[in-house]
N, CA, C and O atoms as a MOPAC input file, in Angstrom:
PM7 MOZYME 1SCF
protein

 N     11.56700 1   -43.94500 1     3.69600 1
 C     12.03600 1   -45.13400 1     4.94400 1
 C     12.68900 1   -43.31100 1     5.14600 1
 O     12.56800 1   -42.39200 1     4.33500 1
 N     13.29100 1   -43.29200 1     6.35500 1
 C     14.09500 1   -42.98400 1     6.76500 1
 C     15.69600 1   -43.65000 1     6.98000 1
 O     16.05200 1   -44.82500 1     7.07400 1
 N     16.43500 1   -42.44900 1     7.01100 1
 C     17.82300 1   -42.04700 1     6.98700 1
 C     18.02900 1   -41.80500 1     7.71700 1
 O     17.08600 1   -41.27300 1     8.30400 1
 N     19.41700 1   -41.87300 1     8.56200 1
 C     19.93700 1   -42.01500 1     9.89600 1
 C     19.74400 1   -40.34100 1    10.35200 1
 O     19.05800 1   -39.55500 1     9.70000 1
 N     20.09300 1   -40.17600 1    10.93200 1
 C     19.35000 1   -38.96500 1    11.44000 1
 C     17.86600 1   -38.27000 1    11.66100 1
 O     17.66400 1   -37.31700 1    12.41400 1
 N     16.65900 1   -39.07700 1    10.68400 1
 C     16.01300 1   -38.79200 1    11.00200 1
 C     15.96500 1   -38.15000 1     9.66000 1
 O     15.33600 1   -37.35300 1     8.96300 1
 N     16.18300 1   -38.32100 1     9.66700 1
 C     15.92000 1   -37.29900 1     7.40800 1
 C     15.56600 1   -38.05500 1     6.33100 1
 O     16.42400 1   -38.72800 1     5.75800 1
 N     14.06100 1   -38.04100 1     5.85200 1
 C     13.56100 1   -38.15900 1     5.10900 1
 C     14.98300 1   -38.44900 1     3.44700 1
 O     15.99700 1   -37.82100 1     3.14200 1
 N     14.35800 1   -39.55700 1     2.87400 1
 C     15.18400 1   -40.05700 1     1.98000 1
 C     14.99100 1   -37.88600 1     0.43900 1
 O     15.45800 1   -37.31300 1    -0.54600 1
 N     14.07800 1   -37.83100 1     1.41500 1
 C     13.66900 1   -36.59600 1    -0.08000 1
 C     13.81300 1   -35.12300 1     0.58300 1
 O     13.01500 1   -34.19800 1     0.42700 1
 N     15.33800 1   -35.09600 1     1.57800 1
 C     15.36400 1   -33.79000 1     1.65400 1
 C     14.80500 1   -32.61400 1     2.64500 1
 O     15.12300 1   -31.42700 1     2.73100 1
 N     13.54400 1   -33.65500 1     3.58500 1
 C     12.69400 1   -32.73300 1     4.49500 1
 C     13.59300 1   -32.97300 1     5.81400 1
 O     13.55400 1   -32.02600 1     6.59900 1
 N     14.34600 1   -34.00000 1     6.17700 1
 C     14.20500 1   -34.09500 1     7.45700 1
 C     14.92500 1   -32.68900 1     7.80300 1
 O     14.77500 1   -32.23900 1     8.93900 1
 N     15.68400 1   -31.99800 1     6.87900 1
 C     16.38700 1   -30.60100 1     7.79000 1
 C     15.02800 1   -29.03900 1     7.72100 1
 O     15.22800 1   -27.94200 1     8.24300 1
 N     14.03200 1   -29.35500 1     7.10700 1
 C     12.98000 1   -28.06800 1     7.17500 1
 C     12.08500 1   -28.46900 1     8.52000 1
 O     11.43500 1   -27.63900 1     9.15600 1
 N     12.19500 1   -30.44000 1     8.97000 1
 C     11.31700 1   -31.00300 1     9.74400 1
 C     12.31400 1   -30.48700 1    11.30400 1
 O     11.74700 1   -30.01400 1    12.28800 1
 N     13.26400 1   -30.62300 1    11.25900 1
 C     14.77100 1   -29.94800 1    12.30900 1
 C     14.10500 1   -28.66700 1    12.50400 1
 O     13.83000 1   -28.32800 1    13.65500 1
 N     13.84100 1   -27.98400 1    11.61100 1
 C     13.78700 1   -26.76900 1    11.08300 1
 C     12.39500 1   -25.98500 1    12.38800 1
 O     12.19200 1   -25.46800 1    13.48600 1
 N     11.70600 1   -26.57200 1    10.84200 1
 C     10.41700 1   -26.12500 1    12.13500 1
 C     10.31300 1   -26.40600 1    13.50000 1
 O     10.17100 1   -25.35300 1    14.12100 1
 N     10.32900 1   -27.80200 1    14.52500 1
 C     10.66300 1   -28.84400 1    15.55200 1
 C     11.45800 1   -27.05600 1    16.36200 1
 O     11.01500 1   -26.55800 1    17.39800 1
 N     12.43400 1   -26.55300 1    15.67300 1
 C     13.05700 1   -25.81200 1    16.74700 1
 C     12.68200 1   -24.25000 1    16.71300 1
 O     13.23000 1   -23.48500 1    17.50700 1
 N     11.86600 1   -23.85200 1    15.90600 1
 C     11.05700 1   -22.17500 1    15.32800 1
 C     10.07300 1   -22.38800 1    16.58700 1
 O      9.97800 1   -21.57200 1    17.50300 1
 N      8.87500 1   -24.40000 1    16.45200 1
 C      7.73300 1   -24.33900 1    17.15200 1
 C      8.45700 1   -24.08800 1    18.95100 1
 O      8.27900 1   -22.99600 1    19.49000 1
 N      9.33700 1   -25.36200 1    19.79500 1
 C      9.72800 1   -25.62500 1    20.67800 1
 C      9.97500 1   -23.40400 1    21.17400 1
 O      9.44000 1   -22.90600 1    22.16600 1
 N     10.90400 1   -22.55300 1    20.11800 1
 C     10.99700 1   -21.32400 1    20.28400 1
 C      9.92200 1   -21.14300 1    20.16500 1
 O      9.44100 1   -22.12800 1    20.72600 1
 N      8.75200 1   -20.29100 1    19.65900 1
 C      7.70100 1   -19.97300 1    19.87700 1
 C      6.59800 1   -20.35100 1    21.56500 1
 O      5.98100 1   -19.60300 1    22.32400 1
 N      6.83700 1   -21.99100 1    21.53300 1
 C      5.81900 1   -22.53800 1    23.21900 1
 C      6.12600 1   -21.76700 1    23.86200 1
 O      5.51300 1   -21.52200 1    24.90100 1
 N      7.86500 1   -20.67900 1    23.23000 1
 C      8.64000 1   -20.70500 1    24.87800 1
 C      7.86100 1   -18.79000 1    24.98200 1
 O      7.30100 1   -17.93400 1    25.66600 1
 N      8.13700 1   -18.97400 1    24.36300 1
 C      7.44100 1   -17.42000 1    24.12300 1
 C      5.98600 1   -16.29600 1    24.61200 1
 O      4.86500 1   -16.59800 1    24.20400 1
 N      6.19500 1   -14.98400 1    25.53000 1
 C      5.08800 1   -14.77000 1    25.94500 1
 C      4.42400 1   -14.41400 1    24.77300 1
 O      4.92500 1   -14.25900 1    23.65900 1
 N      2.45500 1   -14.21500 1    25.34000 1
 C      1.52300 1   -13.77800 1    24.11600 1
 C      2.35300 1   -12.16600 1    23.71600 1
 O      2.83100 1   -12.26900 1    22.58600 1
 N      2.59900 1   -10.93900 1    24.25200 1
 C      3.07300 1   -10.11600 1    23.09900 1
 C      4.23800 1   -10.69700 1    22.38600 1
 O      4.26800 1   -10.61300 1    21.15800 1
 N      5.49600 1   -11.45800 1    23.23400 1
 C      6.76700 1   -11.57300 1    21.98100 1
 C      6.16000 1   -12.26900 1    20.85000 1
 O      6.50200 1   -12.01900 1    19.69500 1
 N      5.32900 1   -13.07700 1    21.12500 1
 C      4.20400 1   -14.20300 1    19.85000 1
 C      4.12900 1   -13.22500 1    18.36600 1
 O      4.54900 1   -13.15400 1    17.21100 1
 N      3.22600 1   -12.54000 1    19.41700 1
 C      2.23400 1   -11.35900 1    18.42100 1
 C      3.36700 1   -10.54600 1    17.41600 1
 O      3.13500 1   -10.44800 1    16.21100 1
 N      4.31000 1   -10.11100 1    17.87600 1
 C      5.45500 1    -9.54000 1    17.82400 1
 C      6.46100 1   -10.07300 1    16.63100 1
 O      7.13900 1    -9.52400 1    15.76300 1
 N      6.25400 1   -11.16200 1    16.96200 1
 C      6.69600 1   -12.72500 1    15.58600 1
 C      6.09800 1   -12.46100 1    15.24600 1
 O      6.30100 1   -11.30600 1    14.86900 1
 N      5.10600 1   -12.83200 1    15.00300 1
 C      3.66100 1   -12.80600 1    14.14200 1
 C      3.83500 1   -12.28700 1    13.16200 1
 O      4.11500 1   -12.59000 1    12.00200 1
 N      3.61800 1   -11.33300 1    13.80100 1
 C      4.01600 1    -9.51000 1    12.90500 1
 C      4.49000 1    -9.14500 1    11.36200 1
 O      4.22700 1    -8.83000 1    10.20100 1
 N      5.70400 1    -9.57400 1    12.71800 1
 C      7.20100 1    -9.11400 1    12.04700 1
 C      6.91200 1   -10.62600 1    10.41700 1
 O      7.30300 1   -10.36800 1     9.27900 1
 N      6.18500 1   -12.04300 1    10.77400 1
 C      6.87500 1   -12.84200 1     9.82700 1
 C      5.89100 1   -13.14300 1     8.82100 1
 O      6.09700 1   -13.96000 1     7.92400 1
 N      4.01900 1   -12.00000 1     9.06600 1
 C      3.98300 1   -11.83300 1     7.72000 1
 C      4.35500 1   -11.14600 1     6.47700 1
 O      5.28200 1   -10.40900 1     6.81200 1
 N      4.12600 1   -10.98400 1     5.18900 1
 C      4.60800 1   -10.59200 1     4.24700 1
 C      3.50700 1    -9.87700 1     4.23200 1
 O      2.38000 1   -10.09900 1     4.67500 1
 N      4.20100 1    -8.55500 1     3.39200 1
 C      4.07900 1    -7.63900 1     3.27300 1
 C      2.29100 1    -7.59100 1     1.99400 1
 O      1.94200 1    -8.18500 1     0.97400 1
 N      1.68700 1    -6.52500 1     2.90400 1
 C      0.30600 1    -7.19200 1     1.86400 1
 C      0.81300 1    -6.10800 1     0.53500 1
 O      1.49100 1    -5.08400 1     0.45100 1
 N     -0.07500 1    -7.14500 1    -0.56100 1
 C     -0.51900 1    -6.15400 1    -2.11200 1
 C     -0.81200 1    -4.66600 1    -1.96500 1
 O     -1.36100 1    -3.97800 1    -1.10500 1
 N     -0.57100 1    -4.57200 1    -2.45200 1
 C     -0.88600 1    -2.67200 1    -2.44800 1
 C     -2.74700 1    -2.99000 1    -3.87400 1
 O     -3.04200 1    -3.39800 1    -4.99700 1
 N     -3.23900 1    -2.50900 1    -2.83400 1
 C     -5.04800 1    -2.49900 1    -2.90900 1
 C     -4.56200 1    -2.03300 1    -4.75700 1
 O     -3.59800 1    -1.34900 1    -5.10100 1
 N     -5.22100 1    -2.44400 1    -5.31500 1
 C     -5.81700 1    -1.88700 1    -6.43000 1
 C     -6.56100 1     0.17000 1    -7.01100 1
 O     -7.77400 1     0.34100 1    -7.12900 1
 N     -6.06100 1     0.75200 1    -7.13200 1
 C     -6.79800 1     1.78700 1    -7.28200 1
 C     -8.31300 1     2.43400 1    -7.36200 1
 O     -9.10200 1     2.10800 1    -8.24900 1
 N     -8.57400 1     3.23200 1    -6.49800 1
 C    -10.46000 1     3.37300 1    -7.07300 1
 C     -9.77400 1     4.37100 1    -8.52200 1
 O    -10.60500 1     4.32400 1    -9.42900 1
 N     -9.06900 1     4.84600 1    -8.75200 1
 C     -8.84000 1     6.02800 1    -9.47500 1
 C     -8.21900 1     5.37500 1   -11.39300 1
 O     -7.40100 1     4.66800 1   -11.98000 1
 N     -9.18400 1     6.14000 1   -11.54200 1
 C     -7.61800 1     6.04900 1   -13.43700 1
 C     -6.57400 1     6.30400 1   -13.51200 1
 O     -6.08800 1     6.87000 1   -12.53400 1
 N     -5.72300 1     6.03500 1   -14.65600 1
 C     -4.54200 1     6.62500 1   -14.54000 1
 C     -3.82500 1     7.59200 1   -14.23700 1
 O     -2.77700 1     7.75900 1   -13.61500 1
 N     -5.47200 1     8.99100 1   -15.45200 1
 C     -5.39000 1     9.67400 1   -15.17200 1
 C     -5.26500 1    11.56100 1   -13.95400 1
 O     -4.73500 1    12.66500 1   -13.82300 1
 N     -6.63100 1    10.18200 1   -13.22300 1
 C     -7.23100 1    10.92300 1   -12.10300 1
 C     -5.51000 1    10.82200 1   -11.23200 1
 O     -5.09600 1    11.64000 1   -10.41100 1
 N     -4.72000 1     9.49200 1   -11.76500 1
 C     -3.67600 1     8.99700 1    -9.94500 1
 C     -2.68400 1    10.42900 1   -10.34400 1
 O     -2.31100 1    11.31400 1    -9.57500 1
 N     -2.44700 1    10.29600 1   -11.70000 1
 C     -1.14600 1    11.70700 1   -12.44200 1
 C     -1.85000 1    13.04800 1   -11.61400 1
 O     -1.21800 1    13.77900 1   -10.85100 1
 N     -3.22000 1    13.18300 1   -11.93000 1
 C     -3.37000 1    14.37300 1   -11.14500 1
 C     -3.43900 1    14.91300 1   -10.14300 1
 O     -3.19500 1    16.10700 1    -9.97400 1
 N     -3.98200 1    13.67500 1    -8.82200 1
 C     -3.77900 1    13.51600 1    -7.66700 1
 C     -2.33400 1    13.77100 1    -7.02800 1
 O     -2.09900 1    14.76300 1    -6.33800 1
 N     -1.46100 1    12.85800 1    -7.29900 1
 C      0.18500 1    13.12400 1    -7.84500 1
 C      0.17300 1    14.93200 1    -7.25800 1
 O      0.28800 1    15.69100 1    -6.29500 1
 N     -0.01800 1    14.83200 1    -8.42900 1
 C      0.06900 1    16.77500 1    -8.42600 1
 C     -0.15400 1    17.12000 1    -7.66200 1
 O      0.61800 1    16.99400 1    -6.71100 1
 N     -1.06800 1    17.63600 1    -7.55700 1
 C     -1.93200 1    18.17100 1    -5.71900 1
 C     -1.43000 1    17.71800 1    -4.49900 1
 O     -1.41600 1    18.50400 1    -3.55100 1
 N     -0.92700 1    16.33300 1    -4.33900 1
 C     -0.05500 1    16.38300 1    -3.67100 1
 C      1.29000 1    16.93600 1    -3.14500 1
 O      1.73300 1    16.97100 1    -1.99700 1
 N      2.06700 1    17.56500 1    -4.89900 1
 C      3.14600 1    18.56600 1    -5.01600 1
 C      2.81100 1    19.40700 1    -4.47600 1
 O      3.79300 1    20.01100 1    -4.04300 1
 N      0.97600 1    20.34100 1    -3.93000 1
 C      0.86900 1    21.89600 1    -4.06900 1
 C      1.22500 1    22.40200 1    -5.30500 1
 O      1.62300 1    23.56100 1    -5.41500 1
 N      1.09600 1    21.45800 1    -6.48800 1
 C      0.12400 1    22.67900 1    -7.55000 1
 C     -1.12800 1    22.54500 1    -7.53000 1
 O     -1.92500 1    21.63500 1    -7.29900 1
 N     -1.16700 1    23.74200 1    -7.84700 1
 C     -2.51200 1    24.89200 1    -7.96900 1
 C     -3.63900 1    23.90100 1   -10.38100 1
 O     -3.48300 1    23.34000 1   -11.46600 1
 N     -4.32900 1    24.39800 1    -9.61200 1
 C     -5.32500 1    24.00100 1   -10.73100 1
 C     -4.41000 1    24.42800 1   -12.35700 1
 O     -4.39100 1    24.02200 1   -13.51900 1
 N     -4.05200 1    24.99300 1   -11.90800 1
 C     -4.00900 1    25.52800 1   -13.28000 1
 C     -1.90300 1    25.82700 1   -14.38500 1
 O     -1.40200 1    26.21500 1   -15.44000 1
 N     -1.43800 1    25.01100 1   -12.42800 1
 C     -0.30900 1    24.67700 1   -12.68800 1
 C     -0.59000 1    22.57300 1   -12.59700 1
 O      0.08700 1    21.57900 1   -12.33300 1
 N     -1.44100 1    22.77100 1   -12.84600 1
 C     -1.19100 1    21.08500 1   -13.10000 1
 C     -2.26500 1    20.63600 1   -14.98600 1
 O     -2.32900 1    19.81600 1   -15.90100 1
 N     -2.88000 1    21.98100 1   -14.44600 1
 C     -3.36300 1    21.93200 1   -16.33500 1
 C     -1.80400 1    21.92100 1   -17.10100 1
 O     -1.19700 1    20.95400 1   -17.55900 1
 N     -1.31700 1    23.68200 1   -17.04600 1
 C      0.61500 1    22.95800 1   -17.79500 1
 C      1.08400 1    21.83200 1   -17.77000 1
 O      1.56300 1    21.32600 1   -18.78500 1
 N      1.03300 1    21.10800 1   -16.41300 1
 C      1.88400 1    20.47700 1   -17.32600 1
 C      1.01600 1    18.86000 1   -18.08300 1
 O      1.68900 1    18.04800 1   -18.71700 1
 N     -0.43200 1    18.67600 1   -17.86000 1
 C     -0.48600 1    17.62300 1   -18.59600 1
 C     -1.14600 1    18.53900 1   -19.73600 1
 O     -0.94100 1    18.04300 1   -20.84300 1
 N     -1.52500 1    19.15800 1   -19.76100 1
 C     -1.57400 1    20.25000 1   -20.77400 1
 C     -3.19700 1    19.62400 1   -21.50200 1
 O     -3.47100 1    19.05700 1   -22.56100 1
 N     -3.91100 1    20.02100 1   -20.45700 1
 C     -5.36900 1    19.84100 1   -20.70600 1
 C     -6.07600 1    21.84700 1   -20.40200 1
 O     -5.72000 1    22.92600 1   -20.87500 1
 N     -6.71400 1    21.60800 1   -19.81300 1
 C     -7.28700 1    23.22700 1   -19.36700 1
 C     -7.96700 1    22.99900 1   -17.85700 1
 O     -8.60100 1    21.98300 1   -17.57300 1
 N     -7.89700 1    23.33200 1   -17.58100 1
 C     -7.65200 1    24.18000 1   -15.86100 1
 C     -9.56000 1    23.14000 1   -15.97600 1
 O     -9.61800 1    22.06700 1   -15.37500 1
 N    -10.56700 1    23.53200 1   -16.58300 1
 C    -11.86900 1    22.93900 1   -16.44700 1
 C    -11.65400 1    21.45800 1   -15.95900 1
 O    -11.96900 1    20.72400 1   -15.02200 1
 N    -10.90300 1    21.43900 1   -17.18400 1
 C    -10.50600 1    18.99600 1   -16.95100 1
 C    -10.01300 1    18.79200 1   -15.46800 1
 O    -10.23700 1    17.72100 1   -14.90300 1
 N     -9.18400 1    20.05900 1   -14.68700 1
 C     -8.78100 1    18.87800 1   -14.30500 1
 C     -9.42700 1    19.57600 1   -13.10400 1
 O     -9.18600 1    18.80600 1   -12.17300 1
 N    -10.09800 1    20.58800 1   -12.63200 1
 C    -11.22100 1    20.46400 1   -12.10800 1
 C    -11.51600 1    19.68600 1   -11.93800 1
 O    -11.47500 1    19.19900 1   -10.80800 1
 N    -12.03800 1    19.03900 1   -13.05500 1
 C    -13.44900 1    18.00300 1   -13.36700 1
 C    -12.23000 1    16.93300 1   -11.99800 1
 O    -12.42200 1    16.70500 1   -10.80400 1
 N    -10.92300 1    16.49000 1   -13.03400 1
 C    -10.17400 1    15.17300 1   -12.58300 1
 C    -10.89600 1    15.62400 1   -10.80000 1
 O    -11.71900 1    15.12300 1   -10.03400 1
 N    -10.47200 1    16.19200 1   -10.80600 1
 C    -10.49200 1    16.25100 1    -8.74300 1
 C    -11.80100 1    17.18400 1    -8.67200 1
 O    -11.24000 1    18.27500 1    -8.56800 1
 N    -12.89400 1    17.41000 1    -8.66200 1
 C    -13.74900 1    16.28500 1    -8.38600 1
 C    -14.26700 1    15.09600 1    -8.84100 1
 O    -15.27500 1    14.51000 1    -8.44700 1
 N    -13.45000 1    14.77400 1    -9.74900 1
 C    -14.21000 1    12.62900 1    -9.37600 1
 C    -13.31000 1    12.11600 1    -8.46500 1
 O    -13.39400 1    11.08400 1    -7.80100 1
 N    -12.36500 1    13.02000 1    -8.51000 1
 C    -11.43300 1    12.51000 1    -7.56200 1
 C    -12.13700 1    12.07700 1    -5.72100 1
 O    -12.51000 1    11.03500 1    -5.18100 1
 N    -12.02000 1    13.54200 1    -5.28100 1
 C    -13.10400 1    14.24300 1    -4.57100 1
 C    -13.97400 1    12.96200 1    -4.14100 1
 O    -14.40300 1    12.71300 1    -3.01500 1
 N    -14.10600 1    12.30800 1    -5.16700 1
 C    -16.17500 1    11.47700 1    -5.06000 1
 C    -15.60300 1    10.50900 1    -5.49800 1
 O    -16.41100 1     9.66300 1    -5.11600 1
 N    -14.64400 1     9.80500 1    -6.13400 1
 C    -14.61100 1     8.67500 1    -5.16800 1
 C    -13.26800 1     7.98800 1    -3.51700 1
 O    -13.02000 1     7.05300 1    -2.75500 1
 N    -12.92800 1     9.19100 1    -3.87700 1
 C    -12.67900 1     9.17800 1    -2.12800 1
 C    -13.29300 1     9.13000 1    -1.36600 1
 O    -12.99500 1     8.40500 1    -0.41700 1
 N    -14.60600 1     9.95100 1    -1.36100 1
 C    -15.11500 1    10.58700 1    -0.84800 1
 C    -14.29400 1    11.48100 1     0.16600 1
 O    -14.14300 1    11.59600 1     1.38200 1
 N    -13.88400 1    12.00400 1    -0.91600 1
 C    -12.79900 1    13.68500 1     0.60700 1
 C    -13.82000 1    14.89200 1     0.61100 1
 O    -14.68900 1    14.98500 1    -0.25700 1
 N    -13.73500 1    15.41300 1     1.19100 1
 C    -13.59400 1    17.00700 1     1.28100 1
 C    -12.41700 1    17.98500 1     0.40900 1
 O    -12.82700 1    19.07600 1     0.01300 1
 N    -11.62600 1    17.77700 1     0.24600 1
 C    -10.75800 1    19.19100 1     0.07100 1
 C     -9.51700 1    18.37800 1    -0.39200 1
 O     -9.53800 1    17.16900 1    -0.16100 1
 N     -8.41800 1    18.92100 1    -1.03300 1
 C     -7.61800 1    18.74000 1    -1.78200 1
 C     -6.60100 1    18.43700 1    -0.82300 1
 O     -5.91100 1    17.50300 1    -1.23100 1
 N     -6.14600 1    18.98700 1     0.60300 1
 C     -5.03600 1    18.32800 1     1.44800 1
 C     -6.07500 1    16.75700 1     1.55100 1
 O     -5.26800 1    15.87200 1     1.27000 1
 N     -7.35800 1    16.13500 1     1.80500 1
 C     -7.31900 1    14.82400 1     2.07900 1
 C     -6.63000 1    14.33500 1     1.02300 1
 O     -5.63600 1    13.62300 1     1.17000 1
 N     -7.22500 1    14.76700 1    -0.40800 1
 C     -6.16400 1    13.96300 1    -1.73300 1
 C     -4.37000 1    13.03100 1    -1.38400 1
 O     -3.87700 1    11.91300 1    -1.23800 1
 N     -3.95800 1    14.78400 1    -1.41500 1
 C     -2.70200 1    14.43100 1    -0.44600 1
 C     -1.86700 1    13.65500 1     0.39700 1
 O     -0.77900 1    13.08000 1     0.35200 1
 N     -3.29500 1    13.97400 1     1.59700 1
 C     -2.60500 1    12.41800 1     2.32500 1
 C     -2.97600 1    11.54100 1     2.04500 1
 O     -2.41100 1    10.60100 1     2.60500 1
 N     -3.78700 1    11.25600 1     1.33900 1
 C     -4.50000 1     9.76000 1     0.21400 1
 C     -2.74600 1     9.43500 1    -0.24800 1
 O     -2.01300 1     8.57100 1     0.23100 1
 N     -2.47700 1    10.27700 1    -1.14200 1
 C     -1.10100 1     9.58800 1    -1.78800 1
 C     -0.07300 1     9.70100 1    -1.00700 1
 O      0.77700 1     8.81000 1    -0.99100 1
 N      0.01100 1    10.58600 1    -0.38400 1
 C      0.99100 1     9.57100 1     1.00800 1
 C      0.77600 1     8.13700 1     1.54000 1
 O      1.50700 1     7.18400 1     1.81200 1
 N     -0.30700 1     8.35400 1     1.56300 1
 C      0.15300 1     6.71700 1     2.70000 1
 C     -0.33200 1     6.33300 1     1.56400 1
 O     -1.47200 1     6.10000 1     1.96400 1
 N     -0.37700 1     5.95900 1    -0.08400 1
 C     -0.37500 1     4.94600 1    -0.93400 1
 C      1.50200 1     5.08500 1    -1.23500 1
 O      1.66300 1     4.41700 1    -2.25600 1
 N      2.41300 1     5.44900 1    -0.94800 1
 C      3.77600 1     5.35900 1    -1.29800 1
 C      4.10800 1     4.42800 1    -0.48000 1
 O      5.26900 1     4.01900 1    -0.44800 1

């Protein structure tokens, strides 16, 4: 049953009023303004899971920092050949051709 001022006993009257006000404001917007408003109100999209293993992600981050394979190997305490294998796997999984693309991919995911 509705109480004074059109508010329901369940406390939704205030939400209904806010909706009505927002709806009316939206009807007055032009198309471009409405699209901009809708895009601003969207929740941020969750990060997609990485196709890389945690170790490959670690190597990719070091590649993005500009480290050479031998420097990455020293940092991770593995052989240079192991690092090169990780890099080849990363390139293959991401369908990239070079280390610069790995660095750009890491930057985009931040």
